mmCIF file of C-alpha atoms in Angstrom:
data_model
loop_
_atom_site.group_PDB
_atom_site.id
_atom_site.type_symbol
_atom_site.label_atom_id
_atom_site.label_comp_id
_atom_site.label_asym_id
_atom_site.label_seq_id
_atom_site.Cartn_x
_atom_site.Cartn_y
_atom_site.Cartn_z
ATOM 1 C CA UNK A 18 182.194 4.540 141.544
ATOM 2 C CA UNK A 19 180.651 4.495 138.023
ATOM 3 C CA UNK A 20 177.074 6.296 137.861
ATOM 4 C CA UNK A 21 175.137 8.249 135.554
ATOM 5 C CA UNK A 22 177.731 11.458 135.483
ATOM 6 C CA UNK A 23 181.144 9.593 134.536
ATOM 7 C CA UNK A 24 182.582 10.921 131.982
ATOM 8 C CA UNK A 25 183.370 8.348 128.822
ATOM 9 C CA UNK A 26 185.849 8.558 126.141
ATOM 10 C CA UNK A 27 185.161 6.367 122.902
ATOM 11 C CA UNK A 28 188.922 6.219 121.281
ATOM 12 C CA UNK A 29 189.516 4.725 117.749
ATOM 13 C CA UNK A 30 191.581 5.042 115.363
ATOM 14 C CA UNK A 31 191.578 7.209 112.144
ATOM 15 C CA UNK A 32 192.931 7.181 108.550
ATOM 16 C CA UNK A 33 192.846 10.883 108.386
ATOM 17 C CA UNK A 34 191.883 13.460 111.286
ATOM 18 C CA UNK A 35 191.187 16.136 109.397
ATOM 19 C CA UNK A 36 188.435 13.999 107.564
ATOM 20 C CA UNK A 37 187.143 13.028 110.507
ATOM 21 C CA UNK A 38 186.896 16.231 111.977
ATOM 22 C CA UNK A 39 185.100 17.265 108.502
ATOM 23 C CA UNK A 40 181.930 14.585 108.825
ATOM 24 C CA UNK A 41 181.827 15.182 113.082
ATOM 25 C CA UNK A 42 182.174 18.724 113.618
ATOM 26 C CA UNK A 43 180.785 20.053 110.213
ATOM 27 C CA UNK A 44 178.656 17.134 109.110
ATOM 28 C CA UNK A 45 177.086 15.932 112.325
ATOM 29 C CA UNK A 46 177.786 19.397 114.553
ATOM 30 C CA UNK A 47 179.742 18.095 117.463
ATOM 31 C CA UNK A 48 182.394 20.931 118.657
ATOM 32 C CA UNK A 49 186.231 20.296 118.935
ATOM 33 C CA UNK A 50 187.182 19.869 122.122
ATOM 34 C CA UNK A 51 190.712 19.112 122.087
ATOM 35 C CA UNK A 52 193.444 18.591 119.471
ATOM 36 C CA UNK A 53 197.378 18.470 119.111
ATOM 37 C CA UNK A 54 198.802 21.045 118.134
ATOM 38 C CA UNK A 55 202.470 19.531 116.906
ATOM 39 C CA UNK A 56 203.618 16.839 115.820
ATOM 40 C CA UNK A 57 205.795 14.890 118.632
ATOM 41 C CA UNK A 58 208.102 12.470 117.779
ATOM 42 C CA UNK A 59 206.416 8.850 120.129
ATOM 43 C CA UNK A 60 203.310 10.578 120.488
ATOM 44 C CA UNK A 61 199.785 10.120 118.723
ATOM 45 C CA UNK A 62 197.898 12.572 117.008
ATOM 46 C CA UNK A 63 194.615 13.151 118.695
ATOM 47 C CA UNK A 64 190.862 15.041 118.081
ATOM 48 C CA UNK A 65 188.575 14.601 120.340
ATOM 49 C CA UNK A 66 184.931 15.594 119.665
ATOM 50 C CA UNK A 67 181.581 16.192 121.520
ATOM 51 C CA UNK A 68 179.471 18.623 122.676
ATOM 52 C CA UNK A 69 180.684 20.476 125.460
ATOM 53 C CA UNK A 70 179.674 20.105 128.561
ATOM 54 C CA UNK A 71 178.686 16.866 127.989
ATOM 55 C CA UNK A 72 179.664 13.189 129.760
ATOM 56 C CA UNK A 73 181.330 11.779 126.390
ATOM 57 C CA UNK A 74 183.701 11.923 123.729
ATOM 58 C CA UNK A 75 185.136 10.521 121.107
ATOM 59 C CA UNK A 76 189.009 10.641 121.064
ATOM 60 C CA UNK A 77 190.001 9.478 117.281
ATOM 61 C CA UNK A 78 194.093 8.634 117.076
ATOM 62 C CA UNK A 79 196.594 8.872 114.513
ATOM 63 C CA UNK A 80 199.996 6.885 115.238
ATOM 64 C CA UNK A 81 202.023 8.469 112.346
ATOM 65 C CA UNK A 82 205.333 6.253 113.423
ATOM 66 C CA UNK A 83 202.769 2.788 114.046
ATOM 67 C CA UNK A 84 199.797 3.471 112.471
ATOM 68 C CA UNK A 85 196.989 1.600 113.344
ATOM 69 C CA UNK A 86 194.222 0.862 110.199
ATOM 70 C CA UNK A 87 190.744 1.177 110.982
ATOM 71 C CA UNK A 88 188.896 -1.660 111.541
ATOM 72 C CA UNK A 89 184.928 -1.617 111.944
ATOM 73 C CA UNK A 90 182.792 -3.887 111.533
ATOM 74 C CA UNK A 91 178.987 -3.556 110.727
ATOM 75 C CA UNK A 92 178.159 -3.813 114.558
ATOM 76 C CA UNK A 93 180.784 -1.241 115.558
ATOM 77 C CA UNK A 94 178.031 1.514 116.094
ATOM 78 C CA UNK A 95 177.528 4.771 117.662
ATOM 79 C CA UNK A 96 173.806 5.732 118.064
ATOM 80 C CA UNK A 97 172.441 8.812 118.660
ATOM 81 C CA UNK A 98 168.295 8.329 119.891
ATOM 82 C CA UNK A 99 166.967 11.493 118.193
ATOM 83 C CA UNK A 100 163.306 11.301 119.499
ATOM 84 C CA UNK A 101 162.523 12.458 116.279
ATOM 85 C CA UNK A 102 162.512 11.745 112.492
ATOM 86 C CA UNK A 103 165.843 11.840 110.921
ATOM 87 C CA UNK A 104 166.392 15.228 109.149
ATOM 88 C CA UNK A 105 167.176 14.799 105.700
ATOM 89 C CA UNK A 106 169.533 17.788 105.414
ATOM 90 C CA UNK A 107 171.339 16.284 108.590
ATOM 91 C CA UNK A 108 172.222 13.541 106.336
ATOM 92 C CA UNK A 109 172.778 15.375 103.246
ATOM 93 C CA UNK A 110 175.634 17.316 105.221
ATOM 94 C CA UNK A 111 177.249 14.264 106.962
ATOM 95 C CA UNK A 112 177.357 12.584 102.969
ATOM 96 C CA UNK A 113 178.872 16.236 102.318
ATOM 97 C CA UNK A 114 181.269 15.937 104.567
ATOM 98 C CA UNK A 115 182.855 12.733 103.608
ATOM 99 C CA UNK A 116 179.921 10.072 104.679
ATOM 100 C CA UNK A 117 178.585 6.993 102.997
ATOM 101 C CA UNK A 118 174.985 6.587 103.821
ATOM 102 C CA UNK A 119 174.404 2.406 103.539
ATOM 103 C CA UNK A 120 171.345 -0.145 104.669
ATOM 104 C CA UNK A 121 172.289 -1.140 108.635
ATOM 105 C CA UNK A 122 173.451 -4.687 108.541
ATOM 106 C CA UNK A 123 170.735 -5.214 111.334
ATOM 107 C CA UNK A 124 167.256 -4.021 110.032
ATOM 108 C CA UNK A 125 166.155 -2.579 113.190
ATOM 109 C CA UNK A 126 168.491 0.254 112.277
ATOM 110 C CA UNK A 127 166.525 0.854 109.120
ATOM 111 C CA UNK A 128 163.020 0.616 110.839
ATOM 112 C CA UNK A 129 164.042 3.654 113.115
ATOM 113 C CA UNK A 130 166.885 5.321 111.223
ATOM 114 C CA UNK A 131 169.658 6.418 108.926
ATOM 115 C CA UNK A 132 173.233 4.755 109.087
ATOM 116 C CA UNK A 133 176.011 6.302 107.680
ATOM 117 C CA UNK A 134 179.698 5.717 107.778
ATOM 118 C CA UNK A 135 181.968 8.006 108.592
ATOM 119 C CA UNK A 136 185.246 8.416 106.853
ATOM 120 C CA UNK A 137 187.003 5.641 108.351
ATOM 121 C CA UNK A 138 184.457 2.777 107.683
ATOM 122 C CA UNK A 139 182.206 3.369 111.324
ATOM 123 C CA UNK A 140 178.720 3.157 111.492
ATOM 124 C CA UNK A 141 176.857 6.639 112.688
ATOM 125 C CA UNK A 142 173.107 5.708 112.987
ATOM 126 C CA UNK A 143 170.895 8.680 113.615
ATOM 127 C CA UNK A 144 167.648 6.628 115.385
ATOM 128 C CA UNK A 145 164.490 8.406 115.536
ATOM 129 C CA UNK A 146 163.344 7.089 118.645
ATOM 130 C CA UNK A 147 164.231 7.932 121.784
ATOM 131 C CA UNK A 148 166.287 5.929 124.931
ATOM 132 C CA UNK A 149 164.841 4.597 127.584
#
């Protein structure tokens, strides 16, 4: 049933999708793969990024009639294992886009890599070493 090519989605919620889109898709280079187009009345707003072709997402939601605020905490992570050193312009462009690099609340992050928080408050930590 569940095995190494299911797909996942990684929803949240999101102040502002156009910010978001800013620090994913130009700061950190995912692609768009999916947006509305309209605004319907009952419905959410939705971008969801990734790289194409790939076995994840993230969907990020805007409930203009209920919104929903943001909520992260400073476990509420999404890694990415690198295998290599952080590039600096990597981070200078996600800052550019509407990031907040900060120290990890857990030092491991620090010892291997950058966090940064995207424009709703989650932490993006760009780990130089590599899974498994």
């Amino acid at each position: 049933m569940i095995g190494p090519d299911t797909h996942v989605r990684l929803a949240r919620p999101s102040r502002d999708l156009a910010a978001a889109e800013r620090f994913y898709v130009q700061g950190l280079g995912l692609s768009v793969l999916w947006r509305t187009t309209e605004r319907v009345s009952g419905e959410h707003d939705l971008l969801m990024v990734g790289l194409p072709g790939g076995a994840w997402h993230f969907e990020l939601a805007v409930d203009p009639e209920r919104p929903v605020e943001p909520a992260p905490t400073v476990e509420d992570l999404f890694v990415l294992y690198l295998g290599e050193p952080v590039d600096e312009a990597l981070v200078e462009r996600l800052v550019a886009a509407g990031g907040r690099r900060v120290p990890a609340h857990n030092p491991y992050w620090d010892e291997s890599g950058v966090t940064v928080l995207d424009p709703d408050g989650y932490g993006l930590v760009l780990c130089s070493r590599t899974w498994g």
